[in-house]
Amino acid sequence: MGDHAHGPAKGLSRWLFTTNHKDIGTMYLWFSFAMFILGGSFAMIIRAELFQPGMQLVEPGFFNQMTTLHGLVMVFGAIMPSFVGLANWMIPMMIGAPDMALPRMNNWSFWILPPAFLMLASTLFMEGGAPGFGWTFYAPLSTTYAPPSVTFFIFAIHILGLSSIMGSINIIATVMNMRAPGMSYMKMPLFVWTWLITAFLLVAVMPVLAGAVTMMLMDIHFGTSFFSAAGGGDPVLFQHIFWFFGHPEVYIIILPAFGVVSQIIPAFSRKPLFGYDSMVYATAAIAFLSFIVWAHHMYTVGMPIAGELFFMYATMLIAVPTGVKVFNWVTTMWRGSLSFETPMLFCVGFLILFTIGGFTGLMLSIAPADFQYHDSYFVVAHFHYVMVAGAVFSMSAAVYYWLPKWCGRMYNETMGKTHFWISFIGFNITFFPQHFVGLAGMPRRIPDYALQFADFNMMSSIGAFIYGASQILFLYNVVATIVSGKPVSDDKVWDGAEGLEWTVPTPAPYHTFEVPPKIDPAHAHT
Amino acid sequence: MTAQSSPGHEPYYVPEQSKMAVFATIGLVLSVFGAATGINDLTFGEPDQPASWTVMNIGLLVFIATLFIWFRMAIRENIAGMNSAQLKKSYVLGMFWFIFSEFMFFVAFFGALFYVRNLAGPWLGGEGDGGRMNGLLWEGFQFSWPMTQTPQEAVGGAGSQVIANNGSFTSARTSMAFAEASAWYAWLPLWNTIILLSSSVTVHIAHMGILDGDRRKFHKWLGLTVLLGVIFLSLQIAEYYEAYAHFGLTLNSGIYGSTFFMLTGFHGFHVLMGTTMLGIQLLRSMRGGHFTSDDHFGFEASSWYWHFVDVVWVFLFLFVYIL
Amino acid sequence: MSLQTKRLMRAAPGFAALVMAMSGRLALAADDKMNQLNMPVGVTDVGKSIYDLHMIILWICVVIGALVFGVMFYSIIYHRKSRGAKAASFHESTKVEIAWTVVPFVILIGMAVPATSTLIDIYDFDDAEMDILITGYQWKWKYEYLNEDGENVSFFSNMSTPQSEIYNTQTKNSNYLLEVDEPVVIPVGTKVRFLVTANDVIHSWWVPELAVKKDAIPGFINETWAMANEIGTYRGQCAELCGKDHGFMPVVVEVVSKEDYASWMSEKQAEAEEIKSLMAQNFSMDELMSRGKAVYQRACQACHGASGEGGVGTAIAGSDVATGEIAGHLNIGINGVPGSAMQAFGGQLNDVEMAAVITYQRNAFGNNMGDMVQPIDVFNHKKG
Ligand code: HEA
Ligand code: HEA
Ligand code: CUA
Ligand SMILES: [Cu+2]
């Protein structure tokens, strides 16, 4: 037997060689925050250039590189790793497991991420510049017409995929195999459920993305013709493969966020989650549907009408299970005993803004209308509502909610609330006007725009700086809490919180549940 | 700690700190970085830059050595009895979902094949819903599978990047034989199918052997499986040689060559991996006396992998060679 | 890259001042006629039905949103702990859960019906009275009239906004970034079919007021159509990221009366005739040089420099190619250098222009070959 009843090792080796789910979770969380700042800085350059018409700060080619890296870094570097970090920290504690199922592999999944992003970022300094073909890297702009640095981009994607696949295999094995006795599937906290389903999505689609970039590699360097009509291939084939990955990817981003919200809203409503079972089924339904809607990103590529109709109907259907979730959250609040600490504020913000983003998603799914919306700022507004106000807000909520458990200290509530309000206002100033310019005809991914879009763009830029600045507050609050926050004495921290993670001491010891806890069979679910 | 213990539950083994992840990362990153610079030098000039390839090779070496040590460590832990039944089940789940992810990798390439054959190709030839007007661009292009003439060649485009096959390739169904022999029994894919299918049987018999505790039977049939794997690979090399040397069917000959070589190539690579894995299991048993009738997951995982490779081949045979 | 960083650093202090100055302007925005909040209704029937569809879904979403948020805010206000609210303990109800699965589903069907019929209308390409082939290039559009009366009429449409406006050394005109040297012209009340394709990467031809957006896929031709009900000038932009100057390839469509269209077309025909006759002609050195200079300044100078000194492209002055075999020089002009910024100009310049510009390059900037290239040479070279 390994003697593991000790604390962490000292110094750097603790982090490099660790097999502890909490250490690995912590590394993921810090790494993703660093990437959030990096991706956010790219966004600031975008918004600064778009502050007024005309080219002021950067060259058009460099602007495209910023857009591309912003999307890639945010999606693959900030959001996904942040939720993997959360999964690492919380899943074992939520299901009463001592650690993740495959701890050494867990460490490896993390450690290949930083060099992959280093490689991606280093393309900025390469001859010909960084990839400038958008985070969706459509061929042939990303193959025949790409700068040489695209090869590094391709390998970086391979490594990210490897990391995600190993991470999800680990999560699946943990959830399927490491639950404490009595923790049946339908007793698992929703965060665990959403992650289990997310992990399935990841194992299913990351290899497809790997296939797509492999075909690119072959087209660029080895003379194949997958994406070239001259050789009998088709550039649109790339889009089909990409979006077969890409659409499930956006639910990979949002499902864990759903899980977080489903943990926090009941806690601050002091009332059990409404419709637990239907939440689980809705999550599964969304995951299933996500595989058959990919071409709603491609309404304008010239699909036959039968294809347009199929993908339109299938996409619209997603509103039903997502609606079930929204209604369940609202009903959980209904006749609760609500209080609005920072995590709850972020969840309410999530609920409102995500729903708005969902509505615009539904509008986009209407194929004929999408002929006007497509590749305009309306789409940009849509996906920032679901990804920033969805994923990032819920991640902020999660950090405030569990931080006291992680480090045994309470964050500054006033500062937290201030963070929320500045974020909420800044976010809306940034992205609400983008609906208008998009509808009025402003295409996305342009470094300069016609004069009638000037005012709203300026507003958007000002909002972006406000929203960005509010993240400094967040960072400060978290660091101050860890260093010198007020110690928390109560294991439960929040009076309404439910779940095994609140039964362990605060701060959570280095090893928890070395002996499995006993699950109260009478309890419906935790 | 408020958590209560439940009696009878096996303690879980949390491994010590491990340096493996860091070394594997170093290996992986070096090899990938070396490969990327190397390929770029080939494609964008400066072809004599051996440094990149050296970096790649060092990386691969580190990577393979790390994996070797890593697996050896895991095996030793198991033999030392450190693995609980629960941990073993985690390994089983891990392997299963790993194979599933591999399967999805092939789905991407099969998807490309179906899309090109059933949609894009006919559209380029001006058929169907999506292709009403494409005749304007590719006058004279007739879609057929295999695509022996690419659209670019059909219009005699200048500066063609596409180097077609030399015209002697007609289809995988008729051509994939040794050039001298044209009898049906010289058709390589058929032999490969027979070989791979029987290897699935032999590996199963080997499994029965170890289940019975009959190590001789295990060695015999596992050895045969590895041998079949090697023969398969040799035949595939012969097939590729024929394709390149005699039929002018190459990666460059349009979408047919692209899909053909990528699908069969990745499959072949997986056969190589599978053969290596099974070979290692054979060595483990012969040299180290590993595996017992109730604990032989190293072998079982490899055999699952082998069956998976086999299933992929069946699809390949059907969609690449027959249809 | 480091240049970019430096620029950013230099710009930082000025930026704060800018924020203040500009937020003043924001207040004045209200009476700006150009400012728009919503999708344009457009000037086609399809545009109108898309607009209606858009507004229907929008309002349905607003209503559902109002209901959902209404309930939520009721809870937020009245079910607060600080107001002494005690939590109820209910946590499921099959009845309401079925209801809020079925009701949205029915609403969705309500949306799908008009959406489907609009889509079917859009996909009805039949009975088009004329065809225009639109080809996207990095970063310009080419229009070719395919019908009999439009034979030989084809031209490129480049953005005409000067660099000085883009780089803020001159005030921006009101069609900033949305103006071209030669718009595509179509007659009013006529069903025009657009065949959209691309020469290099994917572009997308988008004119909001015609409610047309179609991707231009290299190697494939997509169909779409529009029938404009009102005369006017309609502006749009490329809507698919196509590289560096994706933001600078506008679309301008001039919808004119049928009579005006006819006379425009005959003018174009005459032009085409003229070029045709020019093609058969032999030019003198002086003529070639003066024509060539014009072409050079329009098409080559941006990369090769005003006096052939090079830039993005290699120097023409003293270049081995420009002072070598004519065939080699022609070849680069016509087929470009694959994998570099040097495009194939063979499809973009006509034979007269090509002959002139090649001659010019061989005899300007200190190059002194003394030889001439005639249109017929270009023609023969293309034929191979
Ligand atoms: C977290 C990520 C996320 C999420 C959750 C979603 C959710 C949805 N998205 Fe979004 N989407 C993106 C991220 C996301 N999207 C991104 C990144 C892009 C752009 C990619 C790129 O090109 O770069 C994109 C683009 C995109 C497009 C392509 C637009 C274009 O390029 O032209 C479409 C089109 O159908 C679409 C649709 C939808 C739909 C229908 C949903 C649905 O899931 C929404 C469902 C939710 C609701 C509808 C609200 C709640 C429901 C109710 C209250 C019930 C009752 C409601 C009704 C009956 C109306 N999205
Ligand atoms: C989850 C993913 C995610 C997140 C969180 C964000 C966050 C933000 N995004 Fe982005 N975005 C994408 C995913 C995301 N985005 C994607 C996929 C695209 C498409 C890319 C493509 O077209 O290929 C895109 C594209 C995109 C565009 C369109 C670009 C174009 O079409 O050319 C814009 C423009 O406004 C934008 C803005 C922003 C802003 C202002 C934020 C802000 O929320 C960022 C706030 C964060 C910070 C600012 C960093 C932290 C704070 C500090 C470092 C403190 C210092 C701050 C200051 C000094 C102000 N994003
Ligand atoms: Cu052309 Cu964008
Ligand atoms: Cu999608």
PDB file of N, CA, C and O and ligand atoms in Angstrom, chain A residues 243 247 250 293-294 296-297, ligand 4:
ATOM      1  N   TRP A 243     -17.279  21.148 -37.832  1.00  0.00           N
ATOM      2  CA  TRP A 243     -18.465  21.424 -37.009  1.00  0.00           C
ATOM      3  C   TRP A 243     -19.037  20.163 -36.380  1.00  0.00           C
ATOM      4  O   TRP A 243     -19.761  20.240 -35.392  1.00  0.00           O
ATOM      5  N   HIS A 247     -19.750  21.832 -33.007  1.00  0.00           N
ATOM      6  CA  HIS A 247     -20.993  22.083 -32.286  1.00  0.00           C
ATOM      7  C   HIS A 247     -21.039  21.367 -30.954  1.00  0.00           C
ATOM      8  O   HIS A 247     -21.304  22.004 -29.935  1.00  0.00           O
ATOM      9  N   VAL A 250     -19.368  23.362 -28.259  1.00  0.00           N
ATOM     10  CA  VAL A 250     -19.979  24.465 -27.513  1.00  0.00           C
ATOM     11  C   VAL A 250     -20.823  23.923 -26.350  1.00  0.00           C
ATOM     12  O   VAL A 250     -20.964  24.590 -25.333  1.00  0.00           O
ATOM     13  N   VAL A 293     -26.680  18.440 -35.381  1.00  0.00           N
ATOM     14  CA  VAL A 293     -27.084  19.800 -35.753  1.00  0.00           C
ATOM     15  C   VAL A 293     -25.943  20.600 -36.352  1.00  0.00           C
ATOM     16  O   VAL A 293     -26.094  21.784 -36.628  1.00  0.00           O
ATOM     17  N   TRP A 294     -24.786  19.946 -36.591  1.00  0.00           N
ATOM     18  CA  TRP A 294     -23.581  20.732 -36.858  1.00  0.00           C
ATOM     19  C   TRP A 294     -23.706  21.708 -38.022  1.00  0.00           C
ATOM     20  O   TRP A 294     -23.142  22.793 -37.995  1.00  0.00           O
ATOM     21  N   HIS A 296     -25.782  23.752 -38.869  1.00  0.00           N
ATOM     22  CA  HIS A 296     -26.408  25.072 -38.711  1.00  0.00           C
ATOM     23  C   HIS A 296     -25.363  26.198 -38.735  1.00  0.00           C
ATOM     24  O   HIS A 296     -25.726  27.367 -38.771  1.00  0.00           O
ATOM     25  N   HIS A 297     -24.087  25.817 -38.697  1.00  0.00           N
ATOM     26  CA  HIS A 297     -23.047  26.834 -38.877  1.00  0.00           C
ATOM     27  C   HIS A 297     -22.750  27.065 -40.358  1.00  0.00           C
ATOM     28  O   HIS A 297     -21.906  27.881 -40.702  1.00  0.00           O
TER      29      HIS A 297
HETATM   30 CU    CU D   4     -23.591  25.099 -33.115  1.00  0.00          CU
END
